[in-house]
mmCIF file of C-alpha atoms in Angstrom:
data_model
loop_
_atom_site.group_PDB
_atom_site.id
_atom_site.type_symbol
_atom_site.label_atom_id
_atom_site.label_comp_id
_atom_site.label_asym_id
_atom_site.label_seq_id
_atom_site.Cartn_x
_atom_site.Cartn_y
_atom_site.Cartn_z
ATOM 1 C CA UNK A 8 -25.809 -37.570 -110.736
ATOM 2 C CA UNK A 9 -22.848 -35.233 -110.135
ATOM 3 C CA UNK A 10 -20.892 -35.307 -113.276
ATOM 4 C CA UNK A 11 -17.141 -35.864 -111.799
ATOM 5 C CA UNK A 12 -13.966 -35.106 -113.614
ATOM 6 C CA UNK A 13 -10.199 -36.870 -112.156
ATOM 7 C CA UNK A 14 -7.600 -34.096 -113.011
ATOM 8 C CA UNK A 15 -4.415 -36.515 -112.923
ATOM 9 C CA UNK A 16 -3.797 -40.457 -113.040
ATOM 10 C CA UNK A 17 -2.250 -40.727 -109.566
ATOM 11 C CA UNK A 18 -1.929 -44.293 -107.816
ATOM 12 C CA UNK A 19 -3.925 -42.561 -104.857
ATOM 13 C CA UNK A 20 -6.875 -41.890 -107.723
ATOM 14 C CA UNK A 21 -6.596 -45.484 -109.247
ATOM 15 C CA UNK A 22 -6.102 -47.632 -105.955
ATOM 16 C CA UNK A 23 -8.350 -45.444 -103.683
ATOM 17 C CA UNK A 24 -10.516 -42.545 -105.073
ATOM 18 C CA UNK A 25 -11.908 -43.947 -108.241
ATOM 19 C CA UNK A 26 -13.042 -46.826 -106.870
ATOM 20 C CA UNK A 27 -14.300 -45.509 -104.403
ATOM 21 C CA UNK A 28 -16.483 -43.066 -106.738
ATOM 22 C CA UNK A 29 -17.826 -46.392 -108.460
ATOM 23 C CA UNK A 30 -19.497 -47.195 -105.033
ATOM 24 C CA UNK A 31 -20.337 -43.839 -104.321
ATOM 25 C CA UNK A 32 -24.174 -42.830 -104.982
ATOM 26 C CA UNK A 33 -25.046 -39.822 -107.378
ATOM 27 C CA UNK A 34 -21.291 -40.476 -108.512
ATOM 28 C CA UNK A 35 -20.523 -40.183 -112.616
ATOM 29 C CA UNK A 36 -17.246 -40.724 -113.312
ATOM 30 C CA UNK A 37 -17.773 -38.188 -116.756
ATOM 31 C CA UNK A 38 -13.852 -37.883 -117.907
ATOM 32 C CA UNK A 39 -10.152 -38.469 -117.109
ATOM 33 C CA UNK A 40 -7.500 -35.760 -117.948
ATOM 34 C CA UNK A 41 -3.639 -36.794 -117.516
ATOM 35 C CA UNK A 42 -0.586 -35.270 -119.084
ATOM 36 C CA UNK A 43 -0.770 -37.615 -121.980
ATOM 37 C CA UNK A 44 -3.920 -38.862 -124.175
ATOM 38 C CA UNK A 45 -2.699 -42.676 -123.988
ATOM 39 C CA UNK A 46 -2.685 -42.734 -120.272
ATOM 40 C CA UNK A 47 -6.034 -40.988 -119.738
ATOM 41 C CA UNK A 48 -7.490 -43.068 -122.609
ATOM 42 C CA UNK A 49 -5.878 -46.124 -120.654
ATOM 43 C CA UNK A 50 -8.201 -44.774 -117.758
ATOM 44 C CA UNK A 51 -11.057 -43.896 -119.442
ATOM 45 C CA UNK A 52 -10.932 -47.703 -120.744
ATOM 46 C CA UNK A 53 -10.345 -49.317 -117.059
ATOM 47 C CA UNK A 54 -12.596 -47.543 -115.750
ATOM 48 C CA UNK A 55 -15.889 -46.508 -117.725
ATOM 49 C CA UNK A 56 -14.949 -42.701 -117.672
ATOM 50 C CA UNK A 57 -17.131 -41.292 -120.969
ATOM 51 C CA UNK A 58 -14.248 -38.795 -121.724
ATOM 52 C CA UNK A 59 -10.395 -38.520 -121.841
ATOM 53 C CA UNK A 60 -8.720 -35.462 -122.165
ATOM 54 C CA UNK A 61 -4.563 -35.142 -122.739
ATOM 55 C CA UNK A 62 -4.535 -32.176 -120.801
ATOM 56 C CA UNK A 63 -6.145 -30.798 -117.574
ATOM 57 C CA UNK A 64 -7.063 -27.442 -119.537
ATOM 58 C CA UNK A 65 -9.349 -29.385 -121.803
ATOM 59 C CA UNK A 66 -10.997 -31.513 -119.016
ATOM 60 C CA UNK A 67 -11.683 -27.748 -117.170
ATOM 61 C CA UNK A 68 -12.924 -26.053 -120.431
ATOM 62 C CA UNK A 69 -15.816 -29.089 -120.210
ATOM 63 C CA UNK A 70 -18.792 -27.268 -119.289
ATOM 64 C CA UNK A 71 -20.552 -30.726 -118.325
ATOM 65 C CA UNK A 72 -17.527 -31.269 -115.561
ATOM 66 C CA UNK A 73 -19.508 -30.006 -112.003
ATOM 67 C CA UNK A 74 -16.883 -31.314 -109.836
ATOM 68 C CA UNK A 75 -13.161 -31.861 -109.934
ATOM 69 C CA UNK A 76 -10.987 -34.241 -107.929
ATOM 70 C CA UNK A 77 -7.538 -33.118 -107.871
ATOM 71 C CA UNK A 78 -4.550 -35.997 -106.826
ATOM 72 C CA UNK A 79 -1.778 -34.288 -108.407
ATOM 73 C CA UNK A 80 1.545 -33.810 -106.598
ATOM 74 C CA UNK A 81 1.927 -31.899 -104.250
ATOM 75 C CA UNK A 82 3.243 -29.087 -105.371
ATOM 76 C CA UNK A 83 0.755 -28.700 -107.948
ATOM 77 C CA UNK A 84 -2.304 -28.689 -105.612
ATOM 78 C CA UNK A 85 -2.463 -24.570 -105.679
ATOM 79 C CA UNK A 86 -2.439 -24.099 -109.389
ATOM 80 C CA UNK A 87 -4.559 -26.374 -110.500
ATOM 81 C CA UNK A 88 -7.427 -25.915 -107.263
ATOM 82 C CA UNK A 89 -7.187 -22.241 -108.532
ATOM 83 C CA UNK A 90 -7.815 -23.266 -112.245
ATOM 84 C CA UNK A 91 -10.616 -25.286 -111.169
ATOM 85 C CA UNK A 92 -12.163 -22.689 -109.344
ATOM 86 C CA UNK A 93 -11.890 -20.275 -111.360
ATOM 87 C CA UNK A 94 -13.170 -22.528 -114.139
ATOM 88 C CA UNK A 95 -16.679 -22.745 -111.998
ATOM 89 C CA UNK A 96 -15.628 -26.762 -110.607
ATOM 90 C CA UNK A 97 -16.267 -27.527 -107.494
ATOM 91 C CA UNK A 98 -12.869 -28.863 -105.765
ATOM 92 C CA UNK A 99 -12.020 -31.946 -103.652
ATOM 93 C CA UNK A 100 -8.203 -31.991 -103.394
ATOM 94 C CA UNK A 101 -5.980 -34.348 -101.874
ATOM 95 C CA UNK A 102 -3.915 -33.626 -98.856
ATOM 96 C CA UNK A 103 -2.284 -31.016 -98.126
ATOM 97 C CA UNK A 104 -4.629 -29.008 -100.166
ATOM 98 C CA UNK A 105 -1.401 -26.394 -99.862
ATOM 99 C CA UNK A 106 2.211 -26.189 -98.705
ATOM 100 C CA UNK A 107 1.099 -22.972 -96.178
ATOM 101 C CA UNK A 108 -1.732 -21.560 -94.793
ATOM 102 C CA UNK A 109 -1.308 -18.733 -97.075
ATOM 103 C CA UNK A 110 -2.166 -20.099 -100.288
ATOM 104 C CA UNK A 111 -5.024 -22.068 -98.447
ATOM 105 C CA UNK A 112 -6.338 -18.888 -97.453
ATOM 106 C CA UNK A 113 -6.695 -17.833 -100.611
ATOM 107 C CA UNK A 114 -8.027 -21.102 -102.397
ATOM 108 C CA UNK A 115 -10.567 -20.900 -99.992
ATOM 109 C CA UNK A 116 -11.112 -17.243 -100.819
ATOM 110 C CA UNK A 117 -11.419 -17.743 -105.086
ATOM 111 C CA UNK A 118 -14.395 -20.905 -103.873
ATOM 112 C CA UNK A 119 -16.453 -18.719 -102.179
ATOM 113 C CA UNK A 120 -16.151 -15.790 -104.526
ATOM 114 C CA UNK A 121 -16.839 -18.141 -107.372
ATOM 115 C CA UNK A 122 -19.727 -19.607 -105.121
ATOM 116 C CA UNK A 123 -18.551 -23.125 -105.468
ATOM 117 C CA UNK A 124 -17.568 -26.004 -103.293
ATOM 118 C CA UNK A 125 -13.916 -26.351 -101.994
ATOM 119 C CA UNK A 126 -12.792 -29.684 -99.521
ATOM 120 C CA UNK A 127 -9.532 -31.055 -98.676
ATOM 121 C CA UNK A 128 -9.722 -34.838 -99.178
ATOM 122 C CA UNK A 129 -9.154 -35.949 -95.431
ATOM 123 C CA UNK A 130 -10.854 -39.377 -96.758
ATOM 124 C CA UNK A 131 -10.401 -41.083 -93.039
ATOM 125 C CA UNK A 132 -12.156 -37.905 -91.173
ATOM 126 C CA UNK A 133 -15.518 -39.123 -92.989
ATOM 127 C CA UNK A 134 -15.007 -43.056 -91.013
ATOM 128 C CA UNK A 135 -17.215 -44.189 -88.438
ATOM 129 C CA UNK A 136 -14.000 -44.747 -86.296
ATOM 130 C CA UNK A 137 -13.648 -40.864 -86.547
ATOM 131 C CA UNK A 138 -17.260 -40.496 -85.157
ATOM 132 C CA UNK A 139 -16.727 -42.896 -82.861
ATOM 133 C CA UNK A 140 -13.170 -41.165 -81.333
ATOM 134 C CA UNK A 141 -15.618 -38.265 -81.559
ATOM 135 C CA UNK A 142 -18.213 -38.883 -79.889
ATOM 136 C CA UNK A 143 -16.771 -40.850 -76.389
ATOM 137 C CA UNK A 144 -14.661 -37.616 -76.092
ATOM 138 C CA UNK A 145 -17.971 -35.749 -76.628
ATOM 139 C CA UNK A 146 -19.632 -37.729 -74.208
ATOM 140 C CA UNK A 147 -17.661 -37.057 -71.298
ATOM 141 C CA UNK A 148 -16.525 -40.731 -71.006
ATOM 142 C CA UNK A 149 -12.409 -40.064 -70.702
ATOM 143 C CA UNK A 150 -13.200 -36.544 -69.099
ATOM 144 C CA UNK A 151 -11.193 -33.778 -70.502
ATOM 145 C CA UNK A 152 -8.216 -34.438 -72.809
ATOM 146 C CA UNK A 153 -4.939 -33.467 -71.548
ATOM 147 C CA UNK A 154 -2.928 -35.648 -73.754
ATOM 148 C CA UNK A 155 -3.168 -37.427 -77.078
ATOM 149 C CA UNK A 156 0.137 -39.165 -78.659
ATOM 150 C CA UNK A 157 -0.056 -40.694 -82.178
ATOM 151 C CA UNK A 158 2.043 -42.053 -84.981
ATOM 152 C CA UNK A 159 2.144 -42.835 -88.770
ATOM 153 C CA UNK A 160 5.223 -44.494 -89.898
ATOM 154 C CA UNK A 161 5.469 -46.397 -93.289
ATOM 155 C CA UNK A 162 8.290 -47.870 -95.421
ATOM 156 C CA UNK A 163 10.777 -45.385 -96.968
ATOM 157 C CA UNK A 164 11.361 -45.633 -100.532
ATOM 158 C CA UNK A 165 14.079 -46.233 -103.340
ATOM 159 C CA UNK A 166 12.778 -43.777 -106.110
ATOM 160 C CA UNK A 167 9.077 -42.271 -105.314
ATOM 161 C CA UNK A 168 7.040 -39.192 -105.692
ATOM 162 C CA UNK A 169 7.146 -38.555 -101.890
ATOM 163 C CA UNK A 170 10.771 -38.060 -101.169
ATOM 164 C CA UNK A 171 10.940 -35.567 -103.767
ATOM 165 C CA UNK A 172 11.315 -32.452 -101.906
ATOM 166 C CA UNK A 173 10.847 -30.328 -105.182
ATOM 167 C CA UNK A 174 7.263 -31.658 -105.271
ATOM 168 C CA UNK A 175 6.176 -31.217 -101.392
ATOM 169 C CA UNK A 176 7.675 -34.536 -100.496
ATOM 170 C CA UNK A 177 8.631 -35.862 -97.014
ATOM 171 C CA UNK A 178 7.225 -37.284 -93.683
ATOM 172 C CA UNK A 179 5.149 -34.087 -92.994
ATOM 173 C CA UNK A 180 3.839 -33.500 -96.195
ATOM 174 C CA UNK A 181 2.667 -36.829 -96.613
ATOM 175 C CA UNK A 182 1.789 -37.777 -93.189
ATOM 176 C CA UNK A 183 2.285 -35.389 -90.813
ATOM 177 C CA UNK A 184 -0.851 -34.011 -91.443
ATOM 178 C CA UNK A 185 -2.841 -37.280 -90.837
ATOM 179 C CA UNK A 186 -1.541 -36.798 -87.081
ATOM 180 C CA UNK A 187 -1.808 -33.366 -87.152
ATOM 181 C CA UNK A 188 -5.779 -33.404 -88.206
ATOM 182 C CA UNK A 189 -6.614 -36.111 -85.802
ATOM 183 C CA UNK A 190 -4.906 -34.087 -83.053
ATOM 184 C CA UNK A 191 -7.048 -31.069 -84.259
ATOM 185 C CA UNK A 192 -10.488 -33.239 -84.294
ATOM 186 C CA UNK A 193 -10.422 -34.176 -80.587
ATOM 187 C CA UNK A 194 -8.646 -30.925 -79.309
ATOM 188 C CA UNK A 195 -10.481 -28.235 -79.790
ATOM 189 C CA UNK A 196 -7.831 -25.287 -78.780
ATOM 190 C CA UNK A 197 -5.309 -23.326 -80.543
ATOM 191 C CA UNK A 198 -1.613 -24.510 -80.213
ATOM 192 C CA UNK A 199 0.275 -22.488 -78.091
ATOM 193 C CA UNK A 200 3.828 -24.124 -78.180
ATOM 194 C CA UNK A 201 5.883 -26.078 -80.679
ATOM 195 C CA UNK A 202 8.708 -28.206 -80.428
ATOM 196 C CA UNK A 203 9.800 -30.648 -83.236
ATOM 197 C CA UNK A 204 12.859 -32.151 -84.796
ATOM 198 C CA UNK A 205 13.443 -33.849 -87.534
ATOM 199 C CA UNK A 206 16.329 -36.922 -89.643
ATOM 200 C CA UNK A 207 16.872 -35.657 -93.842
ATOM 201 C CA UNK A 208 18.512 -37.671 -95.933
ATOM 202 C CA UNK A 209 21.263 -36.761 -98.525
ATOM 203 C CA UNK A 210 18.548 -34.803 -100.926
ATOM 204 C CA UNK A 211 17.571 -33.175 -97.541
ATOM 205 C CA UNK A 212 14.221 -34.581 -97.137
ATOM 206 C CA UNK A 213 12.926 -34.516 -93.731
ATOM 207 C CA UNK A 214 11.809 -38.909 -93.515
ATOM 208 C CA UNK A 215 11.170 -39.186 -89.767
ATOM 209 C CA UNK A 216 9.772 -36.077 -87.605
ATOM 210 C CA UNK A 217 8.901 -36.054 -84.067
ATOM 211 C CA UNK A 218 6.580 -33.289 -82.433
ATOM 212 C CA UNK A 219 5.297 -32.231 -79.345
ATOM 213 C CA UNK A 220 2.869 -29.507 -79.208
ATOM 214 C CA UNK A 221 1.020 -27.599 -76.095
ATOM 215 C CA UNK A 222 -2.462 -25.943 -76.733
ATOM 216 C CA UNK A 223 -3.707 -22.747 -75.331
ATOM 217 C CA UNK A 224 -6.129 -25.258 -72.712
ATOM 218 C CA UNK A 225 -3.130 -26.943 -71.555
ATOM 219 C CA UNK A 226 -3.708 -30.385 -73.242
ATOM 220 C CA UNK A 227 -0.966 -31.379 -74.442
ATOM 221 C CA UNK A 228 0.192 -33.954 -77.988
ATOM 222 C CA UNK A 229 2.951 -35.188 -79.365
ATOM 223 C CA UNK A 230 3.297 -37.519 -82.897
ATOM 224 C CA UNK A 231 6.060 -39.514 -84.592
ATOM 225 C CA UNK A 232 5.978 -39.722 -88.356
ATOM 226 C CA UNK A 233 8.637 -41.077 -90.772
ATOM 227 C CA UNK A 234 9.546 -43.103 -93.750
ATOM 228 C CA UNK A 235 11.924 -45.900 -91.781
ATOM 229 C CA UNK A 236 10.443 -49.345 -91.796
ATOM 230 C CA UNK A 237 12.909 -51.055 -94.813
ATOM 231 C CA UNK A 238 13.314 -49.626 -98.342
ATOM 232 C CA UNK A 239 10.079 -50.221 -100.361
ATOM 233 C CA UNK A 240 9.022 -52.949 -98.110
ATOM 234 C CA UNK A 241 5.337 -52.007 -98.263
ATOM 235 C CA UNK A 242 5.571 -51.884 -94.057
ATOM 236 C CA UNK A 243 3.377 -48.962 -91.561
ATOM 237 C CA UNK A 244 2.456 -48.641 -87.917
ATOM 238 C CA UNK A 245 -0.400 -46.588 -86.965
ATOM 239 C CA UNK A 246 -0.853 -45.636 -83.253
ATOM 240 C CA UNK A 247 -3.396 -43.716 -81.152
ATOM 241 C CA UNK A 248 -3.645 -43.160 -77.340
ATOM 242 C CA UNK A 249 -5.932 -40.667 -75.724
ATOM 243 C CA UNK A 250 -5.660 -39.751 -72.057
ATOM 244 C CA UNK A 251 -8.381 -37.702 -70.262
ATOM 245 C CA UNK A 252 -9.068 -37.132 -66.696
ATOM 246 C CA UNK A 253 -11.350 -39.938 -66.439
ATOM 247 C CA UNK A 254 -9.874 -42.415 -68.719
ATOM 248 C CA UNK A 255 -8.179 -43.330 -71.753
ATOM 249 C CA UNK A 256 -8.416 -45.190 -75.183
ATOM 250 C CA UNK A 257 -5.898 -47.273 -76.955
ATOM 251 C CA UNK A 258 -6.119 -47.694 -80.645
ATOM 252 C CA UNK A 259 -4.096 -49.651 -83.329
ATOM 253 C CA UNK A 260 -6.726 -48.489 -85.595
ATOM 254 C CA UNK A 261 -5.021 -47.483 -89.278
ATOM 255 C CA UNK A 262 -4.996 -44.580 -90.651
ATOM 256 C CA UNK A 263 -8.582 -45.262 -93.615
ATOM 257 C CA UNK A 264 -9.124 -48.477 -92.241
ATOM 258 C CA UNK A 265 -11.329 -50.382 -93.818
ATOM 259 C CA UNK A 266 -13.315 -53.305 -92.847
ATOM 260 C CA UNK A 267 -13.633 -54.833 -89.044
ATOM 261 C CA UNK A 268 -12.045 -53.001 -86.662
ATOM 262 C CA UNK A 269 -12.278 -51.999 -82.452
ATOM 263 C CA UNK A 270 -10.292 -49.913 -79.769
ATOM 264 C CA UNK A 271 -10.526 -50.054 -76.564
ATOM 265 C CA UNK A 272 -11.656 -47.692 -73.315
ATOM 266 C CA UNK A 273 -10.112 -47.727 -69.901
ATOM 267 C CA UNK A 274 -12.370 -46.011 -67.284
ATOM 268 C CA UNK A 275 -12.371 -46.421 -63.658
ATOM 269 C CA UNK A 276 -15.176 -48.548 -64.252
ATOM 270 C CA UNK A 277 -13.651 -51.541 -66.496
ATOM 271 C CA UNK A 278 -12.354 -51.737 -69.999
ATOM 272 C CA UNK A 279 -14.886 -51.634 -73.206
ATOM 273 C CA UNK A 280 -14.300 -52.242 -76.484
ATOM 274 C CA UNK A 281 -15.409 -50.237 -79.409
ATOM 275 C CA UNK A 282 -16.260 -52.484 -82.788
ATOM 276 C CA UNK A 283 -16.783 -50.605 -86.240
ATOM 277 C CA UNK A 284 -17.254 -52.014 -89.567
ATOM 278 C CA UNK A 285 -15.748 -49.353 -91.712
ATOM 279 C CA UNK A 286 -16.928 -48.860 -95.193
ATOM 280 C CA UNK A 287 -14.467 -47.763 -97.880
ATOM 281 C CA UNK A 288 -13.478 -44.259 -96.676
ATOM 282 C CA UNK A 289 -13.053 -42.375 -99.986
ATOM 283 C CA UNK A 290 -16.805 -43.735 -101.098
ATOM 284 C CA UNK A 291 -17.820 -41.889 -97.991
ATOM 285 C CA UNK A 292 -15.975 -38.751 -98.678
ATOM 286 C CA UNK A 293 -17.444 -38.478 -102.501
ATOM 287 C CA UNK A 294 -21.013 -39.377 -101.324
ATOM 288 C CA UNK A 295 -20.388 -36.308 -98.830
ATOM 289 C CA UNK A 296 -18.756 -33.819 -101.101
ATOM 290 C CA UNK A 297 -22.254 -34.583 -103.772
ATOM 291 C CA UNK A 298 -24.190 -33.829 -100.780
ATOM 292 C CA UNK A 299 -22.823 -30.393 -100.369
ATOM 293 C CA UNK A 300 -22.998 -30.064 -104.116
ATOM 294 C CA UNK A 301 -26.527 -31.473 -104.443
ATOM 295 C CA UNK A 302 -28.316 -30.627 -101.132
ATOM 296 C CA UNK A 303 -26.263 -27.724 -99.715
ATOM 297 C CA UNK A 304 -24.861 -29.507 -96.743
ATOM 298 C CA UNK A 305 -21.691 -28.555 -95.313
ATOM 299 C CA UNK A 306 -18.214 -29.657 -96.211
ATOM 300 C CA UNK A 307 -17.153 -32.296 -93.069
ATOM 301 C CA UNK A 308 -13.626 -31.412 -93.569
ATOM 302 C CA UNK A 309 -14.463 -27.585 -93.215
ATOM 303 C CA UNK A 310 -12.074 -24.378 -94.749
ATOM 304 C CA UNK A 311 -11.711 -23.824 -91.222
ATOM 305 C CA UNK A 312 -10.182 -26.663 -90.499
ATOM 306 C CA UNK A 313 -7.999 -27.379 -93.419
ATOM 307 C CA UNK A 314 -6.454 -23.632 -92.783
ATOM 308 C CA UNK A 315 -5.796 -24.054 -88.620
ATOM 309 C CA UNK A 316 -4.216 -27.255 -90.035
ATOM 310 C CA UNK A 317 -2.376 -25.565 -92.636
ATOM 311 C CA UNK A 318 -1.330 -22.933 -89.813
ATOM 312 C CA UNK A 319 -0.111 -25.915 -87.703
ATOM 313 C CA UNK A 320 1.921 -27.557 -90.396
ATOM 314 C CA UNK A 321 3.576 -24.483 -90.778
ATOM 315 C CA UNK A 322 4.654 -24.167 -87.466
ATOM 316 C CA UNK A 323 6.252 -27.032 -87.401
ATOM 317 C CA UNK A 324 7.673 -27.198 -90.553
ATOM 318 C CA UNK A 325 9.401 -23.659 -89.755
ATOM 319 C CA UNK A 326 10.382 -25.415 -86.233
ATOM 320 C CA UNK A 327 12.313 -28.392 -88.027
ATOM 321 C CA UNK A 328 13.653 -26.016 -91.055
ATOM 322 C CA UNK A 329 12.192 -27.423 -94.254
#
């Protein structure tokens, strides 16, 4: 069992992570740091951690602790990834890991000198609808990409963590990079040519961000992110399409769906539809991150990856000024 500390008592931990750790094999959920003793003890209690710790210093200094999960604010991600790192933990941290590619670089950098395990917690990258997308691109079925266009909208919000632009808030931050990584996973070239814009609002915020990007092959994407359905009205649209030379797919797929889901193909030859019962998403992505820990295997969401993200994110975030 990989002994597994939480560094933080984030709603993404308590709605999505922990639980999926409790269905997650070779998964101990060992203790539960947050910036006060009652809260982590309030976690500890709800959810059969063995220790609580009122600090993330004291949950680090645990020598039992082989593997930290990190859903702390943004803007905190590079600190405390270091500490744990340095501190001998192997990291998974939510996304972004960083706010550049610079101090992703160098996360990256302190793992492997330390010789431990760092992943970015891309939880939907691990689904079977990922592998799916995957692997009728793979198999020649759409011919060669030459343009995918995607979207990630939710409700924007009255007072919340993510519109905080002091703590990496905003539509990029927070899910930008969902479009941005599946663009990456079934593109395989280097951007060549940026153009984005993007709405603020008075605390200048950027809440709705619209990109188009060229890569170096000449495919060619473009995504629409933003936090503009209602005022805490607990709305999203999700949105895929993927045009080759020989076809295309159409998805209203959600960003970590799980449960029941399809897409469809469109080929000269008729359409086909794809049907996928999706596990939870962050169970997959903990049973993954203890098989790199336990067996040596490779991190799915690879440094590589997370920095040419990181390097994308910062183009556009330089081409839209925030």
């Amino acid at each position: 069992m990989v002994k597994w500390g939480v560094l933080g008592t984030a709603n993404i931990a308590r709605g999505c992570t922990i639980p999926g750790m409790r269905l997650s094999e070779n998964c101990e959920l060992y203790a539960i740091a947050g910036r006060s003793i009652k809260k982590a003890e309030s976690f500890r209690k709800e959810f059969d951690f063995k220790k609580a710790y009122g600090s993330y210093e004291e949950l680090l200094a645990d020598s039992d602790v082989q593997a930290v999960y990190i859903p702390l604010p943004n803007d905190l991600h590079y600190k405390w990834v270091k500490e744990a790192l340095n501190a001998g933990k192997h990291v998974l941290c939510e996304k972004p890991l960083t706010l550049n590619e610079k101090d992703a670089k160098e996360l990256f950098e302190i793992a492997k000198k330390n010789g431990v395990i760092l992943m970015e917690a891309y939880a939907y990258l691990h689904s079977p609808y990922i592998e799916s997308l995957k692997e009728v691109v793979k198999s020649g079925m759409i011919g060669d990409i030459d343009y995918i266009e995607t979207a990630f909208l939710t409700q924007g919000y009255s007072d919340d963590i993510r519109i905080r632009r002091e703590n990496g808030g905003g539509a990029m931050y927070d899910l930008g990079c969902y479009c941005t990584t599946m663009i990456l996973t079934l593109i395989d070239s280097e951007p060549e040519d940026i153009k984005a814009q993007a709405e603020y609002n008075e605390d200048n915020v950027d809440i709705h961000t619209s990109c188009m990007i060229r890569f170096k092959n000449k495919a060619r994407a473009a995504f629409n992110v933003g936090m503009v359905l209602g005022i805490d009205k607990n709305a999203r649209f999700d949105n895929l399409y993927v045009h080759g030379s020989r076809g295309y797919i159409r998805s209203k797929v959600e960003y970590n769906k799980q449960g029941e889901a399809a897409y469809k193909i469109y080929t000269d030859e008729g359409v086909s539809i794809k049907r996928l019962d999706i596990p939870q998403n962050y169970s997959l992505e903990i049973e993954q991150m203890n098989r790199c820990i336990e067996n040596g295997e490779k991190p799915h969401v690879s440094s590589k990856f997370s920095v040419k993200n990181a390097k994308l994110m910062d183009m556009i975030l330089k081409e839209i000024g925030y």
